[in-house]
Backbone as CSV, one residue per row, in Angstrom:
resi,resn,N_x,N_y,N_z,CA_x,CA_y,CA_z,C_x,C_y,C_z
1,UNK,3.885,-93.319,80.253,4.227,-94.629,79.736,4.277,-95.644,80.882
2,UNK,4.408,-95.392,82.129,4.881,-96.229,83.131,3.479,-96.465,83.606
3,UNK,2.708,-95.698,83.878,1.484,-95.689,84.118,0.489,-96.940,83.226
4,UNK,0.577,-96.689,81.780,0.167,-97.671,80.993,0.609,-98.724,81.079
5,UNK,2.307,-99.110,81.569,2.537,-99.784,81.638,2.424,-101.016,82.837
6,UNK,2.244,-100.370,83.913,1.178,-100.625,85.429,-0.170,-101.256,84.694
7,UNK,-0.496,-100.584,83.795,-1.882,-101.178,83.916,-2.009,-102.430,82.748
8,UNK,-1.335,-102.950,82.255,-0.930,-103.934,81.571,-1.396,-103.477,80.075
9,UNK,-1.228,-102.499,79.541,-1.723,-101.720,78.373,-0.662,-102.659,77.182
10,UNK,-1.585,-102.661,75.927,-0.959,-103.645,75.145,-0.456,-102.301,73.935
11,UNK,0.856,-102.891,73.155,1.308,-102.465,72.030,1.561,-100.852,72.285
12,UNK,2.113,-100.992,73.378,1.740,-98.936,73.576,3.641,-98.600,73.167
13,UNK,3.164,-97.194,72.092,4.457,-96.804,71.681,4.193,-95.163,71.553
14,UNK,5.009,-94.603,71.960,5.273,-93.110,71.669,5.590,-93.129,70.044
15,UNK,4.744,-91.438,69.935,5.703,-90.815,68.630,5.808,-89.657,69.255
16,UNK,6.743,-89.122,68.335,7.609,-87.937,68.474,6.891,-86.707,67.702
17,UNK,6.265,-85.822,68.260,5.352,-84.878,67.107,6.322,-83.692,67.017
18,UNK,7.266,-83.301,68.034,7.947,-81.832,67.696,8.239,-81.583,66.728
19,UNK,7.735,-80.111,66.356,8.688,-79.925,64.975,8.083,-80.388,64.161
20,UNK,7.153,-81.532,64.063,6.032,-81.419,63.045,4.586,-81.454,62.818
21,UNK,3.855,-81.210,64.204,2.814,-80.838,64.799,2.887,-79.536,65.396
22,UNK,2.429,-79.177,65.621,1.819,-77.872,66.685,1.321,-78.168,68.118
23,UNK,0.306,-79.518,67.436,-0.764,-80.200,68.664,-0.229,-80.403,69.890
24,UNK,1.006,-81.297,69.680,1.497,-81.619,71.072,2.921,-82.020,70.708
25,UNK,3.328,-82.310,71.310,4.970,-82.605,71.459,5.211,-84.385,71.085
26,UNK,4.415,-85.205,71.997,4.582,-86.541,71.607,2.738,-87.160,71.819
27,UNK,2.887,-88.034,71.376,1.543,-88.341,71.026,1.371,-90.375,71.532
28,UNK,1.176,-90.898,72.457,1.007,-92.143,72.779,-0.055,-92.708,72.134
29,UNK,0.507,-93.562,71.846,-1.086,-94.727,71.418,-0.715,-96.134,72.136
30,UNK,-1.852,-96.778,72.514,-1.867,-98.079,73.397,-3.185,-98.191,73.122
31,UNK,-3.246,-99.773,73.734,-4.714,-100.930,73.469,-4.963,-101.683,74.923
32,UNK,-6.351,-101.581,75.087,-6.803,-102.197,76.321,-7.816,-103.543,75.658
33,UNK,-7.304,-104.637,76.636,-7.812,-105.468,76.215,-9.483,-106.032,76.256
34,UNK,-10.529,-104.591,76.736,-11.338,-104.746,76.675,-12.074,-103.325,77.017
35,UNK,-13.220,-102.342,76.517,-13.605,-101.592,76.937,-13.405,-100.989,78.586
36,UNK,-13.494,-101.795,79.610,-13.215,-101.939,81.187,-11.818,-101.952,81.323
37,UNK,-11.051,-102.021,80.766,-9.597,-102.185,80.575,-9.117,-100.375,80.101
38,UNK,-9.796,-100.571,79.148,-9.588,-98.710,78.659,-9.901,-97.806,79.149
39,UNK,-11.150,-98.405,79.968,-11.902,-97.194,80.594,-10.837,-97.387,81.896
40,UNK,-10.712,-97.891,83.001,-9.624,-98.198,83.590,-8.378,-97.545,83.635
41,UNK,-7.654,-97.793,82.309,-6.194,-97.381,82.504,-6.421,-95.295,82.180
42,UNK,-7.487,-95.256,81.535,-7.930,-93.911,80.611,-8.139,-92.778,82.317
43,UNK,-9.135,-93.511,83.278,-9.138,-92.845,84.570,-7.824,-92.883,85.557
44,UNK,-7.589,-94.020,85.843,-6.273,-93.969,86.476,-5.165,-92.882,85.865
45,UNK,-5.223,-92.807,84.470,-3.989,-91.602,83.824,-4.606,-90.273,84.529
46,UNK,-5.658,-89.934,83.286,-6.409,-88.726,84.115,-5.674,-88.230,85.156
47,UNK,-6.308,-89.447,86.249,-6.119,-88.586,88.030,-4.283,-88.260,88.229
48,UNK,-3.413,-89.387,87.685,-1.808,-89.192,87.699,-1.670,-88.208,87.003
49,UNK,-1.931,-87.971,86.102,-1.847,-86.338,85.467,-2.262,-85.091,86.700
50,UNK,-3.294,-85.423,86.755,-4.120,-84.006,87.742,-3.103,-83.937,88.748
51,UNK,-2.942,-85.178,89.364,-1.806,-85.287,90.529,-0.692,-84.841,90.419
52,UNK,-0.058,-85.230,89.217,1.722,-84.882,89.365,1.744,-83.570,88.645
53,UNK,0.683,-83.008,87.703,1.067,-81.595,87.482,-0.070,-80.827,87.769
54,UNK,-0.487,-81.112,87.899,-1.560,-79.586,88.836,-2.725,-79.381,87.865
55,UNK,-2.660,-80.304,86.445,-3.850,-79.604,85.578,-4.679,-80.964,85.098
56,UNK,-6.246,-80.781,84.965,-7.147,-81.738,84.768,-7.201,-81.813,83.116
57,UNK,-6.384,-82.931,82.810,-6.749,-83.341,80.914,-8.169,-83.323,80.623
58,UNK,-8.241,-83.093,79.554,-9.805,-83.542,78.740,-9.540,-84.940,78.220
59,UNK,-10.608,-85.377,78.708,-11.408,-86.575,78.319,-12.135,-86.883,77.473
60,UNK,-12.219,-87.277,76.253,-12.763,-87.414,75.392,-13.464,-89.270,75.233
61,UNK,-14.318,-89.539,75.171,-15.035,-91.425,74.605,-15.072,-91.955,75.772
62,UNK,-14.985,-91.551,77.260,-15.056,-92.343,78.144,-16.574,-93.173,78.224
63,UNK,-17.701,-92.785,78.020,-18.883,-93.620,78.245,-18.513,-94.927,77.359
64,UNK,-18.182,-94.721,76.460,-18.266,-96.333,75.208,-17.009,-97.127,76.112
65,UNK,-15.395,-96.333,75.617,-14.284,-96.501,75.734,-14.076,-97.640,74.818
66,UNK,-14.628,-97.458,73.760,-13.938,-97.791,72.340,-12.506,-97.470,72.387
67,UNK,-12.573,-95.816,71.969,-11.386,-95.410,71.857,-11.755,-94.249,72.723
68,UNK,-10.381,-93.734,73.617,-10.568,-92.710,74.336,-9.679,-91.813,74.182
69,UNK,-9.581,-90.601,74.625,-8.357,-89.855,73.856,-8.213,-88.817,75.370
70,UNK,-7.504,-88.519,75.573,-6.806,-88.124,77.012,-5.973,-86.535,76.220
71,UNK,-5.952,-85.807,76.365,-5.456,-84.355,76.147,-4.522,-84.064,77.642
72,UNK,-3.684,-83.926,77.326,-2.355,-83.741,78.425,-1.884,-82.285,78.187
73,UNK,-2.358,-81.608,76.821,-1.367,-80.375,76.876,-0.219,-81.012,75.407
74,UNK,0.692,-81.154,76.455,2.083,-81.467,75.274,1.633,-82.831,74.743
75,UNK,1.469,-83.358,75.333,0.977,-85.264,75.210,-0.220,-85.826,75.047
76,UNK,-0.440,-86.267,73.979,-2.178,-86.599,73.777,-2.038,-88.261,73.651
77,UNK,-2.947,-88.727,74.597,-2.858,-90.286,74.325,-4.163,-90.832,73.781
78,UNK,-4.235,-92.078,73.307,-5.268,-92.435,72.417,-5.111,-94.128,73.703
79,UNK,-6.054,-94.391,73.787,-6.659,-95.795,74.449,-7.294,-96.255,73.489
80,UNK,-6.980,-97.546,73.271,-8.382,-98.406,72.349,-8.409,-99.884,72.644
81,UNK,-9.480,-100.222,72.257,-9.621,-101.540,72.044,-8.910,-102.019,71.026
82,UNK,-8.274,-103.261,70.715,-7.910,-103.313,68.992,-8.262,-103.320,68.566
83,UNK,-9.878,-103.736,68.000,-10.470,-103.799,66.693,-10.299,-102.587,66.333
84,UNK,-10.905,-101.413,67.319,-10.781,-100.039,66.432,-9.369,-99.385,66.308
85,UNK,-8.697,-100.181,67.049,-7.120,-99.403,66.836,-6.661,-99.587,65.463
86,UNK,-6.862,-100.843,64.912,-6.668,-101.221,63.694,-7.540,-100.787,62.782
87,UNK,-8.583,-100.486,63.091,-9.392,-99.459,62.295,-8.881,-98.454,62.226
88,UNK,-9.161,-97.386,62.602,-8.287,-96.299,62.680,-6.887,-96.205,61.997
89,UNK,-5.860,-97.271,63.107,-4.585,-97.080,62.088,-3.718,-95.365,62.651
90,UNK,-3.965,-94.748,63.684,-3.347,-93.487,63.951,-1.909,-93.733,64.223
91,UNK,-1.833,-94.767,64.290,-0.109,-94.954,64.460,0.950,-94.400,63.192
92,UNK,0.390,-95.414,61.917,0.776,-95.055,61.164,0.283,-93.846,60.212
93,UNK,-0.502,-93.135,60.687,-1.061,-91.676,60.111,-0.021,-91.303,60.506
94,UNK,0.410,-91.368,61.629,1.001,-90.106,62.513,2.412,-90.501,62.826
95,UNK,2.932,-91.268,62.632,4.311,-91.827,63.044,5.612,-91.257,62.339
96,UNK,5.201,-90.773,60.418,6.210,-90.092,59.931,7.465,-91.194,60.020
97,UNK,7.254,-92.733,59.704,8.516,-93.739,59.869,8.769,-93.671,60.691
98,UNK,8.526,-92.742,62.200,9.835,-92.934,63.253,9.105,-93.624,64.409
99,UNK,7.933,-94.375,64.577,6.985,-94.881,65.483,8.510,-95.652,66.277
100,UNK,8.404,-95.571,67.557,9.581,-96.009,68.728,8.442,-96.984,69.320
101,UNK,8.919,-98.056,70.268,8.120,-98.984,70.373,8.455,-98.790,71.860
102,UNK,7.808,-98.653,73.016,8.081,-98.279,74.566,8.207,-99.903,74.762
């Protein structure tokens, strides 16, 4: 979150998946204000991940960076542009009412 938040990442809020996912534990979503913006904050995480725990996430949409999706293990984050964030809509797929606003 601090990381996204360094990189001036818009509307970014945790949910809480324990206990009712399997996938991961908490699940981030945030918006870059332009493809170069996503692609950007999407590499910079990456490498702070690899760095502070020892293991390389999967990367998923980096050539477009529409939307990019970052695999952490416990923590899966979603990058987007807004148009498709609002397309999509994974916030409220996945939020279960309790979407927390970072």
């Amino acid at each position: 979150m601090a990381s996204l938040d360094d990189d001036q990442a818009v509307e970014t809020i945790s949910i809480p998946l324990a206990g009712k996912s399997s996938i991961a534990d908490y699940m981030v979503v945030a918006s870059g204000r332009s493809t170069r913006q996503v692609a950007s904050m999407a590499v910079k995480l990456a490498d702070k991940i690899k760095a502070e725990f020892g293991r390389t996430p999967r990367v998923e949409g980096l050539p477009t960076a529409d939307w990019v999706l970052i695999d952490a293990g416990d923590v899966i984050i979603h990058l987007f542009r807004p148009e498709v964030r609002s397309f999509y809509n994974l916030e409220r797929m996945w939020s279960f009412g309790e979407a927390g606003q970072a």
